Coordinates of C-alpha atoms in Angstrom, one line a residue:
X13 CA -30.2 2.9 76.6
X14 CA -32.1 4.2 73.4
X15 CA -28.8 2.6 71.1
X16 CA -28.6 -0.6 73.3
X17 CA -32.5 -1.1 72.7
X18 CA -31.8 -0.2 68.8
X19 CA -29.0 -2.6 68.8
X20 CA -31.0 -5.5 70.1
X21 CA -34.1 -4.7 67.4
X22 CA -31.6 -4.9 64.2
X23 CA -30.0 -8.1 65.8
X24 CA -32.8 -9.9 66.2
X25 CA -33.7 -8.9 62.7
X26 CA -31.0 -10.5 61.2
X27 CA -28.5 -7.6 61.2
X28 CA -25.5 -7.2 63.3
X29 CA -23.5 -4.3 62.7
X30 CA -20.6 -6.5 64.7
X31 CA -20.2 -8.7 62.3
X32 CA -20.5 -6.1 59.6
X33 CA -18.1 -3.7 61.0
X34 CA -16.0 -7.3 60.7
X35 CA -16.5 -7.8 57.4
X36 CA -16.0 -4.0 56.2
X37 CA -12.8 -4.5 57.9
X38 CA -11.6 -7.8 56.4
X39 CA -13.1 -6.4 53.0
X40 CA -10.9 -3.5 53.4
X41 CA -8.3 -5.6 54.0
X42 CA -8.4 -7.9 51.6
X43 CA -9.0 -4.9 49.1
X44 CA -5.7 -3.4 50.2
X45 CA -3.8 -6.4 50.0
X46 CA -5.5 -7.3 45.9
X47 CA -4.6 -3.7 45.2
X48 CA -1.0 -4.1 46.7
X49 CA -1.1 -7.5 44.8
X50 CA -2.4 -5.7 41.8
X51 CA 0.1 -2.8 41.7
X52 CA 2.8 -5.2 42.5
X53 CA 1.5 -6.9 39.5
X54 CA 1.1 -4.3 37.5
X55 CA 4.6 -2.9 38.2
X56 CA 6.4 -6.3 37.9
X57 CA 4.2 -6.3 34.1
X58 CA 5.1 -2.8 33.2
X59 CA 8.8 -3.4 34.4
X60 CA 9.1 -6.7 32.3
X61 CA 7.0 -4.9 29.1
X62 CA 9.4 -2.0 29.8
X63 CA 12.1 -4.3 29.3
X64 CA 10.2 -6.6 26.6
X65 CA 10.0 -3.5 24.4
X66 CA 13.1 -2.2 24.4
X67 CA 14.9 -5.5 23.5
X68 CA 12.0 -6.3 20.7
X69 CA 13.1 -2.4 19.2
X70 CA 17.1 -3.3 19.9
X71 CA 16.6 -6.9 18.4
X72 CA 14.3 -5.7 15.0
X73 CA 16.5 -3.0 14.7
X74 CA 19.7 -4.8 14.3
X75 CA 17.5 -6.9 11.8
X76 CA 16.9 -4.2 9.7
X77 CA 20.2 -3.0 10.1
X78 CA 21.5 -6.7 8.7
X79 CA 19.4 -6.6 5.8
X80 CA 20.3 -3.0 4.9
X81 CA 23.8 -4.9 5.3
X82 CA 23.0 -7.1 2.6
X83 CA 21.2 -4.9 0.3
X84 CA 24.5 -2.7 0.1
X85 CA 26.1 -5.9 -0.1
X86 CA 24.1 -7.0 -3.3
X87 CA 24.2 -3.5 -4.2
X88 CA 28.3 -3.9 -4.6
X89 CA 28.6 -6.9 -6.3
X90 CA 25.9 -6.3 -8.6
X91 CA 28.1 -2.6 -9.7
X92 CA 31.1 -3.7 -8.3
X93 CA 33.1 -2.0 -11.2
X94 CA 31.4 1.3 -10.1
X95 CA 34.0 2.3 -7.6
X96 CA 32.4 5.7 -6.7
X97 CA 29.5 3.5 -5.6
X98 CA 31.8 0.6 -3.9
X99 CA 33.3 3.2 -1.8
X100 CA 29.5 4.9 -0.9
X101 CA 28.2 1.2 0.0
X102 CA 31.5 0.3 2.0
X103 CA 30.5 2.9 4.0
X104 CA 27.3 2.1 4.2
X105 CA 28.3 -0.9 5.3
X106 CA 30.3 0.4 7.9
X107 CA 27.7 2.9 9.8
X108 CA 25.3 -0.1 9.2
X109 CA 27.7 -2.4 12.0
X110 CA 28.3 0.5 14.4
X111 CA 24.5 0.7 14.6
X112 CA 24.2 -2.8 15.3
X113 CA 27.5 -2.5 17.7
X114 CA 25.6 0.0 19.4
X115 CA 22.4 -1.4 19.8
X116 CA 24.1 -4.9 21.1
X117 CA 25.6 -3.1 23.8
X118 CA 22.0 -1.3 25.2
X119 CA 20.5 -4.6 24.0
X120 CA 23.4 -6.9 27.1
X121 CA 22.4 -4.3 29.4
X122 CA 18.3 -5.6 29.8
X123 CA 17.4 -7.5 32.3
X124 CA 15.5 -10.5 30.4
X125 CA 15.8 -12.8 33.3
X126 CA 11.8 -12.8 34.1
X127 CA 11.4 -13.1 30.2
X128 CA 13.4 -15.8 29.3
X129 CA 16.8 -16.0 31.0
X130 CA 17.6 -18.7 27.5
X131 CA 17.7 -14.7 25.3
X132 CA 20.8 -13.5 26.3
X133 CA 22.9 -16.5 25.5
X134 CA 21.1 -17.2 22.3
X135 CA 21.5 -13.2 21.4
X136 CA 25.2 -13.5 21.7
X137 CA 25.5 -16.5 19.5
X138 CA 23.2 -14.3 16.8
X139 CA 25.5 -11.7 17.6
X140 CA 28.9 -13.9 16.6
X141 CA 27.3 -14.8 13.5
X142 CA 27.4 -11.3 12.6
X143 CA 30.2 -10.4 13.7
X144 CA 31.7 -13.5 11.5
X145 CA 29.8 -11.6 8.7
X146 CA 31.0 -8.5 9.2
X147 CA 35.0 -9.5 9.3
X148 CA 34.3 -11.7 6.0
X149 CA 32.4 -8.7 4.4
X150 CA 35.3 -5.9 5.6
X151 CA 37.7 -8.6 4.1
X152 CA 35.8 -8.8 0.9
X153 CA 35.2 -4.8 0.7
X154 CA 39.0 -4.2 1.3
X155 CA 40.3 -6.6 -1.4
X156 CA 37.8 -4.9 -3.9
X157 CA 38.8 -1.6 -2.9
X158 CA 42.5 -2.5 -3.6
X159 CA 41.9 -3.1 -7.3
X160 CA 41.8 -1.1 -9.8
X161 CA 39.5 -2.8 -12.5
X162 CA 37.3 -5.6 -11.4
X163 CA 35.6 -8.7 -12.9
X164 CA 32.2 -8.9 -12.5
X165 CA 31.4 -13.1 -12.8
X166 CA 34.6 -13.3 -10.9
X167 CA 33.0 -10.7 -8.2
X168 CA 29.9 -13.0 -8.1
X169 CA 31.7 -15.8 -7.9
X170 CA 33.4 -15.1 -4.6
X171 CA 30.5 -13.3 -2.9
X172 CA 28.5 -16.7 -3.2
X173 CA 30.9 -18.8 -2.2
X174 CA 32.6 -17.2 0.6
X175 CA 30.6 -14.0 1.7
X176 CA 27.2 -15.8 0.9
X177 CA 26.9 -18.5 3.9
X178 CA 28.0 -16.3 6.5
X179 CA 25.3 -13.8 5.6
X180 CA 22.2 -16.2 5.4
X181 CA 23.7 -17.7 8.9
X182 CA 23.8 -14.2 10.5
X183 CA 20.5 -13.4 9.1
X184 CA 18.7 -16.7 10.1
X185 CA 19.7 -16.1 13.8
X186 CA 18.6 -12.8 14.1
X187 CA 15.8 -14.2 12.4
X188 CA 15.1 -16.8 15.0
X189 CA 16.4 -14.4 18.0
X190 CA 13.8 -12.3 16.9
X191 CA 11.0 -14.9 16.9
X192 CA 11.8 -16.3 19.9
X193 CA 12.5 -12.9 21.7
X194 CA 8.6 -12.7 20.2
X195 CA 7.3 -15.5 21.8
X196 CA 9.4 -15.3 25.5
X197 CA 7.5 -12.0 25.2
X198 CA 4.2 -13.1 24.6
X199 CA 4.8 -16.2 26.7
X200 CA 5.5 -13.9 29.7
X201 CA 2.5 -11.7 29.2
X202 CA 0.8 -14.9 29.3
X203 CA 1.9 -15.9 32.5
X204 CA 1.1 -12.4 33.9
X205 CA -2.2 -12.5 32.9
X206 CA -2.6 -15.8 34.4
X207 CA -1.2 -14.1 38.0
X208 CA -3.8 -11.1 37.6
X209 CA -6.5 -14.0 37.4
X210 CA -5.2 -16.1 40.4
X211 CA -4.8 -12.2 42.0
X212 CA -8.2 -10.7 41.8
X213 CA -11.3 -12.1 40.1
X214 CA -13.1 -8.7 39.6
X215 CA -10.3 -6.9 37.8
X216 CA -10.8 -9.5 35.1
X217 CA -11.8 -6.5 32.4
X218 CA -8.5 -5.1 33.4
X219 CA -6.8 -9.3 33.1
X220 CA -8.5 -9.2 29.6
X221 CA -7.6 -5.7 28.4
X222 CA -3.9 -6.8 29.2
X223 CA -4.1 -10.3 27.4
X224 CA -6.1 -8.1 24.3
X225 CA -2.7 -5.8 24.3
X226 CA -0.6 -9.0 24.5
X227 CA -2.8 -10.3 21.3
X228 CA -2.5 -7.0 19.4
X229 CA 2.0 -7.2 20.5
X230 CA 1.9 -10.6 18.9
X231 CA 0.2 -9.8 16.0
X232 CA 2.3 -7.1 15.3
X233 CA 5.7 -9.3 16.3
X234 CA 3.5 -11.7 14.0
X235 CA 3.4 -8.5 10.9
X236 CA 7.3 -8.1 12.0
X237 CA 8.2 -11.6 11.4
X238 CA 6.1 -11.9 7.8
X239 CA 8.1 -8.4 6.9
X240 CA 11.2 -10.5 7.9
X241 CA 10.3 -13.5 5.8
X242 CA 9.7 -10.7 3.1
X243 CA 13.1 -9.8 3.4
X244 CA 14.3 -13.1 3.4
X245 CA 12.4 -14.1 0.2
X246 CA 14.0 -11.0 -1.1
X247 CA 17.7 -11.4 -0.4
X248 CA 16.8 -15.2 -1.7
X249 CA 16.0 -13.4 -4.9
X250 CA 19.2 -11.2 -4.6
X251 CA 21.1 -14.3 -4.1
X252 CA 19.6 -15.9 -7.6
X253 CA 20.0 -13.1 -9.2
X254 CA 24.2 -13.1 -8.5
X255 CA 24.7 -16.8 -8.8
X256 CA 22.8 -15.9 -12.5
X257 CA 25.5 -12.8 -13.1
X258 CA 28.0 -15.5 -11.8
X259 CA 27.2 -17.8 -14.4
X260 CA 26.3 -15.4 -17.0
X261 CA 28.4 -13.4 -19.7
X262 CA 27.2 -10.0 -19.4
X263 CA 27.2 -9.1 -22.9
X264 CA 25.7 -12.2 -25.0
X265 CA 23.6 -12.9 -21.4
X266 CA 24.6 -16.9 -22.3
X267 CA 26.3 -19.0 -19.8
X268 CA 30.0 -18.3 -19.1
X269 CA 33.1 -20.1 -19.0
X270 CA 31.6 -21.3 -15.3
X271 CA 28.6 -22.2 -16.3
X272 CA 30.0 -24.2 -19.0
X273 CA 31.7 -26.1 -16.1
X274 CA 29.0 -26.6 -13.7
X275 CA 26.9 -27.7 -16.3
X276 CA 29.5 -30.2 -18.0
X277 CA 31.5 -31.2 -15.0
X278 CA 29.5 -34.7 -14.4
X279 CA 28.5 -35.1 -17.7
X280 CA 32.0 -35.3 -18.9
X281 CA 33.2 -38.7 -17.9
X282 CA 29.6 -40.2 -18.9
X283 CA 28.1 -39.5 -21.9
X284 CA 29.8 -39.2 -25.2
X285 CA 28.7 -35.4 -26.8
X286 CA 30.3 -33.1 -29.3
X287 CA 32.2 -30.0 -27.9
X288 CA 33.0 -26.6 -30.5
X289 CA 34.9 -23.6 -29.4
X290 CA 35.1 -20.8 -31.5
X291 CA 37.0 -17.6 -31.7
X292 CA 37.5 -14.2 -33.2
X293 CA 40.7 -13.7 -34.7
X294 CA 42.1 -10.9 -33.3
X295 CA 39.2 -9.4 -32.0
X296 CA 41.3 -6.9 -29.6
X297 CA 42.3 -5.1 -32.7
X298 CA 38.0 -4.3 -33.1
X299 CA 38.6 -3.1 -29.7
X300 CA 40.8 -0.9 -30.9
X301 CA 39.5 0.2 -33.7
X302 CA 35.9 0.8 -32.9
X303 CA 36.1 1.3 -29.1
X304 CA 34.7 -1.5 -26.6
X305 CA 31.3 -0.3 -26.9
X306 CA 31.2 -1.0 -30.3
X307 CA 32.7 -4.4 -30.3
X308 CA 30.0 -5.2 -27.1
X309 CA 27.5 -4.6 -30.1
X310 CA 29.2 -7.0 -32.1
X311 CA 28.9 -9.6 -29.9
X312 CA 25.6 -9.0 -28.7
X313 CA 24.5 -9.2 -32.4
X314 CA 26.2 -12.6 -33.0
X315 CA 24.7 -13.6 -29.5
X316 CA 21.6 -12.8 -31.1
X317 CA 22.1 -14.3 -34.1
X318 CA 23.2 -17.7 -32.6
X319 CA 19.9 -18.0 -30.4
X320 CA 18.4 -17.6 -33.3
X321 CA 19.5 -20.2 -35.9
X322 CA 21.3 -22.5 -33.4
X323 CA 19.3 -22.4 -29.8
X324 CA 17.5 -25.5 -30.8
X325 CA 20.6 -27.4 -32.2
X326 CA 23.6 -27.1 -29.3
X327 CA 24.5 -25.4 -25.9
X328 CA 25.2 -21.8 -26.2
X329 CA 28.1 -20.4 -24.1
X330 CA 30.3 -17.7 -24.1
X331 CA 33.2 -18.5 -22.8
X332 CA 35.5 -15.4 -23.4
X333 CA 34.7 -12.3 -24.9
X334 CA 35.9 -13.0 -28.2
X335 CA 34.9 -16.7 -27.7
X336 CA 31.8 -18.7 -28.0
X337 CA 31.1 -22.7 -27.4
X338 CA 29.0 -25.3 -28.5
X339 CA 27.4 -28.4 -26.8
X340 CA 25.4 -30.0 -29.6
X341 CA 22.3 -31.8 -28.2
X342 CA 22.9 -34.6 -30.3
X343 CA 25.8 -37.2 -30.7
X344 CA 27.4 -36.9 -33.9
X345 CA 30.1 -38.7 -35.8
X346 CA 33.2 -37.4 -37.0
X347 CA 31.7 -36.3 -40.8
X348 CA 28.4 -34.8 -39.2
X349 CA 30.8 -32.5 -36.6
X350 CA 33.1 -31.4 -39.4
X351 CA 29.8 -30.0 -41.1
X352 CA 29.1 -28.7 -38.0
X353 CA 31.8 -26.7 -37.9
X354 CA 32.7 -25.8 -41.3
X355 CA 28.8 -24.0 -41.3
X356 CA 29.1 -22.5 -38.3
X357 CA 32.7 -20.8 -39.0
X358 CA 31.0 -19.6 -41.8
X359 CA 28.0 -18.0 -40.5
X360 CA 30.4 -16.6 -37.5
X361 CA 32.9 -14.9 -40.2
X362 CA 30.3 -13.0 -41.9
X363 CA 29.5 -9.3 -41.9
X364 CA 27.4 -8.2 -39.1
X365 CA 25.7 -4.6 -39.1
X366 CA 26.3 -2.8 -36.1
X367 CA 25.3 1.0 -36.2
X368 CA 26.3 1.3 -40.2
X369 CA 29.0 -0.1 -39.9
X370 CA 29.2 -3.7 -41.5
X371 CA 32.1 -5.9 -38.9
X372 CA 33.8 -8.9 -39.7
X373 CA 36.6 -11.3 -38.3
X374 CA 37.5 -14.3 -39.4
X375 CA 37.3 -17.6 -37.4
X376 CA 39.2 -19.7 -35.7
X377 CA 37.1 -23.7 -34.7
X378 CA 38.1 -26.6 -33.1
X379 CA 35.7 -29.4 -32.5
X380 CA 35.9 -32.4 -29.9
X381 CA 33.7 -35.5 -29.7
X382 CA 34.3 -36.5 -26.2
X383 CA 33.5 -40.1 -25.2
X384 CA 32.5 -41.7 -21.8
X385 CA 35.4 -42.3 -19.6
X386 CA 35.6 -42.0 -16.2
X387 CA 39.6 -40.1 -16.0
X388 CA 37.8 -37.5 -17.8
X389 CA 37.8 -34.0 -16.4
X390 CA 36.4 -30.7 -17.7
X391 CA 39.7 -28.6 -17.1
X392 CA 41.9 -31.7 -18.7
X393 CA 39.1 -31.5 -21.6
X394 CA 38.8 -27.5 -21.9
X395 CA 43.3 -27.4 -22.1
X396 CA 42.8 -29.9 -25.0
X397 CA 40.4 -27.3 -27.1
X398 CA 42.9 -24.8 -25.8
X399 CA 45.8 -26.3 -27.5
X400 CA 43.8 -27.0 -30.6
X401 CA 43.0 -23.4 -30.7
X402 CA 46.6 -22.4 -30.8
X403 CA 46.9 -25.1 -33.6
X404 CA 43.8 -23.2 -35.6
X405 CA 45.8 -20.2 -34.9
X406 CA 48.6 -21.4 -36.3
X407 CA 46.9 -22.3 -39.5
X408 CA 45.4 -18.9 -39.9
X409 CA 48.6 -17.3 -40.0
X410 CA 49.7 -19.8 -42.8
X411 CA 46.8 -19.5 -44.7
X412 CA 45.2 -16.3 -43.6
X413 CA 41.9 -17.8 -43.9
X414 CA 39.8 -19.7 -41.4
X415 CA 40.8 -22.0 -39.5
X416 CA 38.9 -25.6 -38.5
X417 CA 40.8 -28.4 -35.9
X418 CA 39.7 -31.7 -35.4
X419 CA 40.9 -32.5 -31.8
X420 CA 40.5 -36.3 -32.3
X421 CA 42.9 -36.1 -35.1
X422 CA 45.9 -34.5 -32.9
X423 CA 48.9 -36.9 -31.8

């Protein structure tokens, strides 16, 4: 009687512990299902940031493991006649695609369908660029190893042109595999975030302490993806730096024999210039004599010499070891080239101090004045001076002094 009277009193106050004992109830409802939504949620999150992890670590490092590819790649062509070290960075090389091998395999057994089911198919066509890379670089490692002395520009040469585009392709699409792997990542923390919004209003603290930890991921993917830039800009420079030691005689540090080409090939047919190509006379024999590091010192003092007194008046190449050319800057007629040569022959044929020791060989010239005409062709041109050098040759072993050819004059 007492509880029913008490009952009456709080209902008629506004309060009805019915309706109450409803609402606790729905409350406690509701609560279970937001925390059932929540933990479902939260496991869904942590399974897909599980997942998003471990294929961002797979994915950066088989980055690092192609750019640690490269480096021993650079590494090899840059020393490539240090076969102790050709055989360390093959190596290298090797344990560097077995880590990569492994980590593709763990990387094709994620689940990235709630990321971004697009990853997997783009990851496997990062992954057959590599694998393109690798079977060129193997290729290009075993023909090395098979010889026994190597040439340097020659080295270069190839590495550019055949090793060089399958490298920047592998290393652009891991590149971009990693970005977007990145943003699929943040993209589907995104979306999460937006869920634990739509699920429960008041766990928006948590909602925002998630989307912070989202932030800080892509900053860091952000700090990932400058590092990889860095290495890019790095193996950019790597790249400059062989196309120069492809280009460049090692000794003199002037443009070689393919430099000479690139930088005459479409110039040859359409302007008229002066060409000179001079040689030691039997410059093996100062090999021979005075050992190779010697000689080296020879040329680098002429080298030095040339850039000296002659930088601002022609093209300086060294086109052989024993063999320097000229591309005056300015057009000359026949009397002014003879001049040309006659001084420079001189110059070239005097004594030149190297250690104490004074070093001299005579000279053997040819000169070309090469007018516009469009069958012209560097290699037709260059197999002219290289039959007027035999000529000049021939004449020094008459005369046993220096030697000077006018090509123009030659039947």
């Amino acid at each position: 009687m007492a509880s029913k009277v008490k009952k009456e009193k709080q209902t008629k106050a506004g309060f009805d512990p019915g309706q109450y004992r409803v609402m606790m109830i729905m409350f406690i409802i509701l609560s279970l299902v937001n925390v059932a939504c929540v933990l479902l949620a939260f496991w869904r999150t942590g399974f897909g940031l599980y997942h998003a992890e471990s294929a961002m670590a797979h994915v950066a490092d088989i980055t690092q493991n192609v750019h640690s590819v490269n480096e021993s790649a650079q590494n090899i062509v840059i020393h490539c006649d240090d076969h102790a070290l050709l055989e360390s960075e093959t190596t290298n090389i090797q344990r560097y695609f077995e880590a990569i091998s492994a980590q593709t395999e763990e990387y094709r057994q994620i689940d990235l369908n709630k990321i971004d089911p697009e990853l997997q198919y783009e990851f496997n066509h990062a992954i057959l660029e590599t694998l393109s890379y690798q079977r060129a670089l193997n290729d290009f490692t075993d023909e090395l190893r098979s010889k026994e002395t190597l040439d340097g520009a020659m080295t270069a040469q190839i590495y550019t042109n055949l090793i060089e585009p399958m490298k920047t392709n592998a290393e652009n699409s891991m590149n971009t595999i990693f970005i977007r792997q990145s943003e699929a990542t943040y993209n589907f923390f995104v979306r999460s975030a937006q869920q634990f919004l739509f699920v429960l209003l008041f766990l928006f603290i948590t909602m925002t302490v998630g989307i912070i930890g989202i932030r800080r991921m892509r900053k860091t993917a952000k700090e990932v993806n400058e590092q990889a830039e860095l290495e890019h800009e790095r193996a950019q420079r790597f790249r400059a730096k062989s196309e120069d030691i492809a280009y460049s005689h090692i000794v003199t540090g002037f443009k070689n024999y393919y430099g000479l080409e690139k930088d005459l090939t479409d110039y040859v047919a359409k302007k008229e210039f002066t060409i000179m190509l001079c040689r030691f006379n039997k410059f093996s024999e100062m090999n021979e004599i005075y050992g190779r590091s010697r000689a080296d010192e020879f040329l680098a003092s002429v080298g030095e010499m040339l850039s000296i007194e002659y930088a601002g008046k022609a093209g300086l190449y060294s086109t052989a070891n024993d063999e320097f050319c000229f591309v005056l800057h300015k057009r000359t007629n026949p009397i002014q080239a003879k001049e040309f040569a006659e001084k420079i022959t001189e110059r070239l044929s005097k004594e030149f101090n190297v250690d104490g020791i004074m070093l001299q060989r005579q000279v053997l010239c040819c000169y070309y004045i090469c007018y516009p005409d469009s069958q012209n062709h560097f290699a037709q041109m260059f197999c002219t001076l290289d039959r007027a050098m035999s000529v000049a040759k021939a004449q020094n072993a008459q005369t046993g002094q220096n030697a000077i050819v006018n090509v123009n004059s030659l039947a």
